[in-house]
XYZ file of N, CA and C in Angstrom:
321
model
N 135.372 124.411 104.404
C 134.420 123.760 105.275
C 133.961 122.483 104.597
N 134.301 121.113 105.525
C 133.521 119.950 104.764
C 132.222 119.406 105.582
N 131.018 119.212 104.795
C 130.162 118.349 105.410
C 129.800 117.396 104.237
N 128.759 115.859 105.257
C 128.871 115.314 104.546
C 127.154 114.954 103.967
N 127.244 115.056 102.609
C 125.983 115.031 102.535
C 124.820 113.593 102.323
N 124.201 112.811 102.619
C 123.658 111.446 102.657
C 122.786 111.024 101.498
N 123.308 110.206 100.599
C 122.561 109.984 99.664
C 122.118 108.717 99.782
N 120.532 108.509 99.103
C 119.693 107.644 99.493
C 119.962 106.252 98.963
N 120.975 105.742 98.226
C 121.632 104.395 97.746
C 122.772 103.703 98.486
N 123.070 104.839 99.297
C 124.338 104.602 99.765
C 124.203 104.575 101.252
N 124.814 103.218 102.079
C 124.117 103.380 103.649
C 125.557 104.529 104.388
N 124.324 104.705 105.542
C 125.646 105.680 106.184
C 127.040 105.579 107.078
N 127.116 104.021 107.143
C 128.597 103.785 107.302
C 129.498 103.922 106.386
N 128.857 103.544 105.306
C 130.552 103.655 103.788
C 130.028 105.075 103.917
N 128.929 106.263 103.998
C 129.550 107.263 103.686
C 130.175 107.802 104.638
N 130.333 107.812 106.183
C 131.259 107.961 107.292
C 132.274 107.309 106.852
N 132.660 106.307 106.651
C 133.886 106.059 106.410
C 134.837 106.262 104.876
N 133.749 106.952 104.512
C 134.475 107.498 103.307
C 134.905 109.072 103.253
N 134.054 109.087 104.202
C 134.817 111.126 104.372
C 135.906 111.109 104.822
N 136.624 110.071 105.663
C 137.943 110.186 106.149
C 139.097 110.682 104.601
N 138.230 109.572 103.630
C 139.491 109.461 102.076
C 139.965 110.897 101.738
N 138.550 111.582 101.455
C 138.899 113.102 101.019
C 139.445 113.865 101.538
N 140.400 114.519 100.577
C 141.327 115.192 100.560
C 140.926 116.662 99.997
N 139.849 116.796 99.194
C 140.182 117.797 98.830
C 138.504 118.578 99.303
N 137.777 120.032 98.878
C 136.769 120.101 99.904
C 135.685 119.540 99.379
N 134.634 119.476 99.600
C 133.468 118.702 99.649
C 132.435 119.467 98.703
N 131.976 118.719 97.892
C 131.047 119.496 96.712
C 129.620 119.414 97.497
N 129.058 120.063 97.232
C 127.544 120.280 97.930
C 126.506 119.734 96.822
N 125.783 118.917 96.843
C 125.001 118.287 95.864
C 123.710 117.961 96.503
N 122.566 118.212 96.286
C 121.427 117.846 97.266
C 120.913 118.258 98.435
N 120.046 118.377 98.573
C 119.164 118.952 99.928
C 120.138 119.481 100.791
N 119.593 121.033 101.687
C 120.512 121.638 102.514
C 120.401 121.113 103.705
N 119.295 120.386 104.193
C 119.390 119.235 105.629
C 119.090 118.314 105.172
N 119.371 117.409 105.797
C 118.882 115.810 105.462
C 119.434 114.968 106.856
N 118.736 114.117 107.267
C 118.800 113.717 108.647
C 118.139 111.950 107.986
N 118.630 111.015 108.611
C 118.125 109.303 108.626
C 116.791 109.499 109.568
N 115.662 108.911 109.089
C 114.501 109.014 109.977
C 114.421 107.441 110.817
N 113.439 107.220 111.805
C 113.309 105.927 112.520
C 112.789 105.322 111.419
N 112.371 105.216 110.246
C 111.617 104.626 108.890
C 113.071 104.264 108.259
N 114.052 104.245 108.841
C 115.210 104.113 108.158
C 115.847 105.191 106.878
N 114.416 105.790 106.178
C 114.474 106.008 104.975
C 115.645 107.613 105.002
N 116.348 108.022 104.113
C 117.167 108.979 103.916
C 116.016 110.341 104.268
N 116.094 111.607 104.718
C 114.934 112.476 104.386
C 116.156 114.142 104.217
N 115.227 114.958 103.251
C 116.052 115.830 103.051
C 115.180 117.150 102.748
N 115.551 118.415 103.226
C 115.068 119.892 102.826
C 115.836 120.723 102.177
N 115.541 121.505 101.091
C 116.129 122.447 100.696
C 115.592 123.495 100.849
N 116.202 124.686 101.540
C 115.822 125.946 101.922
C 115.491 125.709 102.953
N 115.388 124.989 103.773
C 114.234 125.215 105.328
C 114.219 126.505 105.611
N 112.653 126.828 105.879
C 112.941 127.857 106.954
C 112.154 127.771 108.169
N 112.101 128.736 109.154
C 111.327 128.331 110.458
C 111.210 126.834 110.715
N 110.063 126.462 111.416
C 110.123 126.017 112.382
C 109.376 124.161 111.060
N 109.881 122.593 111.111
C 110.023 122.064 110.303
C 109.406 120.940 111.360
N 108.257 120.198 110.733
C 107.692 118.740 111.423
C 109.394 117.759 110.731
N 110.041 117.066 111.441
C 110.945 115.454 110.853
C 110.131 114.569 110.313
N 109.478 114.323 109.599
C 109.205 113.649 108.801
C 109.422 112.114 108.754
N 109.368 111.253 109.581
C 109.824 109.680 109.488
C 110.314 109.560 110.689
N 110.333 110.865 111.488
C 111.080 111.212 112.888
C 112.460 111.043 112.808
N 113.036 111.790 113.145
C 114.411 112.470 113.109
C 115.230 111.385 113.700
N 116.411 111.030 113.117
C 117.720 109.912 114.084
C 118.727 109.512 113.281
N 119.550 109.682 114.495
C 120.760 109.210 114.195
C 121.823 110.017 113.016
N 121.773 110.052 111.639
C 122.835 110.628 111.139
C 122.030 112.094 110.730
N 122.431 113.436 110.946
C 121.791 114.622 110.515
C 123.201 115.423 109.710
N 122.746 116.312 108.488
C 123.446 116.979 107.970
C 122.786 118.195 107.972
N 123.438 119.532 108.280
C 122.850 120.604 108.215
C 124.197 121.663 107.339
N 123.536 121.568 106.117
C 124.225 122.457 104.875
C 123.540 123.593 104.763
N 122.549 123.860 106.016
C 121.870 125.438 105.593
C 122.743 126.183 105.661
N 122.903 127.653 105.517
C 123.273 128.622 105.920
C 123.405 129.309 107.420
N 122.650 128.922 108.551
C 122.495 129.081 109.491
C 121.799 127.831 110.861
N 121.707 127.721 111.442
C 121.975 127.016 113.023
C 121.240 126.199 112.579
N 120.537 124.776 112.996
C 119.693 123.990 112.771
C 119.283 123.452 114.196
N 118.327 124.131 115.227
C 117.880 123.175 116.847
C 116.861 122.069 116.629
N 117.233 121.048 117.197
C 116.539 120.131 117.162
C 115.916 119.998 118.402
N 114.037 119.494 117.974
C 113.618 119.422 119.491
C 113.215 118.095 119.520
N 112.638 117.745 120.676
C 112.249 116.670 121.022
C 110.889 116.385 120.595
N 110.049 117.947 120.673
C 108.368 117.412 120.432
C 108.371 118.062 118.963
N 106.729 117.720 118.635
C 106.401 118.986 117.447
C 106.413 120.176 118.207
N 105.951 120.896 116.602
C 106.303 122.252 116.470
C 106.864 122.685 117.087
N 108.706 122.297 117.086
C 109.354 123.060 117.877
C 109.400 123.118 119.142
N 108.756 122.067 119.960
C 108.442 122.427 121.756
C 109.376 120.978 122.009
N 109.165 121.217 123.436
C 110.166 120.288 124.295
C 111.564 120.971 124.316
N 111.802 119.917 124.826
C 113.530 119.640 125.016
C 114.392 120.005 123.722
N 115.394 121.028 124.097
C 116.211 121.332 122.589
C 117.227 120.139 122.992
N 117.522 119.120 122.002
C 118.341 118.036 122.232
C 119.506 118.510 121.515
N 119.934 119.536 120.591
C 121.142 119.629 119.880
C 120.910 120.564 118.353
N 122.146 121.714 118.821
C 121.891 123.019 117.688
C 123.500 122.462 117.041
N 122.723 122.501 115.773
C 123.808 122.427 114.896
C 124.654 123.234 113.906
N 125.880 123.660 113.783
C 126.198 124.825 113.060
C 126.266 124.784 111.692
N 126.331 125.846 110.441
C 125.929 125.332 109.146
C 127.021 124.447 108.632
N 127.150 123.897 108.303
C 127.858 122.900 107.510
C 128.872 121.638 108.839
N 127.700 121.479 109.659
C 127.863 120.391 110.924
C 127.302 119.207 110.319
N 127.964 118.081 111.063
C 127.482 116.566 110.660
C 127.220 116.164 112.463
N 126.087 115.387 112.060
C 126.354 115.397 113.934
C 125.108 113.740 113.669
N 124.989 113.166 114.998
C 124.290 111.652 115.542
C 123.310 112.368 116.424
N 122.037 111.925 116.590
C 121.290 112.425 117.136
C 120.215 110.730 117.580
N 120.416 110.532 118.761
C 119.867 109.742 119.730
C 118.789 110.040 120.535
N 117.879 109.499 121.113
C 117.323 108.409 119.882
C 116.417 108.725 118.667
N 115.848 110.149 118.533
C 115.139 110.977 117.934
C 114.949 112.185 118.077
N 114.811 113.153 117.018
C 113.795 114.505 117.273
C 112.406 114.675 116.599
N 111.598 115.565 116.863
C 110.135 115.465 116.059
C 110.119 116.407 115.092
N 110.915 117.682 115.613
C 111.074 119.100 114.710
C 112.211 119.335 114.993
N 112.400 120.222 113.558
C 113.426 121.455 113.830
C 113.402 122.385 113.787
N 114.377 123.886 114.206
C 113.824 125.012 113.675
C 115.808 125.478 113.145
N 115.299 126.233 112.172
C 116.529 126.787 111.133
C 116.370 128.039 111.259
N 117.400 128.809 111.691
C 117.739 130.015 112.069
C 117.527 130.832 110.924
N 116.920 132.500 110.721
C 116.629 133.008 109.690
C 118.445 133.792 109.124
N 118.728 133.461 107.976
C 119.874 134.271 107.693
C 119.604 135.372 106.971
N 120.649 136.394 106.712
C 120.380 137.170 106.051
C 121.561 137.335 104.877
């Protein structure tokens, strides 16, 4: 399984266009979500659990390296519109924002 994980020096086109290079699987280094906020700035969780305020507000590039589902909503705490569930080790674009997330409990 490859995902890709977003580090905060590096913008997120060279790292999209650098996952194409690899060949071999993908080392896991850093926060188990991490999503680009409207602040531009990189943002990242390790361990999430339940239900998570986005922080800088949620957009555009999201990585979800948890262990289990990651739904994104539209409002806080989890309410509104589910705009997009992500599976564990999914890379996905998320337009034009979310406010929360919630991370599925694993066992």
């Amino acid at each position: 399984m490859r995902f890709l994980r977003i580090h905060h020096a590096v913008p997120v086109a060279v790292l999209l266009a650098g996952a194409t290079l690899l060949s071999g699987p993908a080392v896991a280094v850093g926060p188990d979500f991490q999503y680009v906020g409207q602040d531009d700035r990189v943002h990242g969780l390790t361990a999430p659990k339940g239900c998570v305020e986005a922080e800088g507000g949620g957009a555009r590039a999201v990585t979800n390296g948890t262990r289990g589902s990651a739904t994104l909503f539209e409002g806080p705490g989890c309410s509104g519109r589910v705009l997009r569930v992500l599976r564990p080790g999914e890379v996905g674009q998320v337009r034009p924002y979310f406010a929360s997330v919630r991370f599925s409990v694993t066992g």
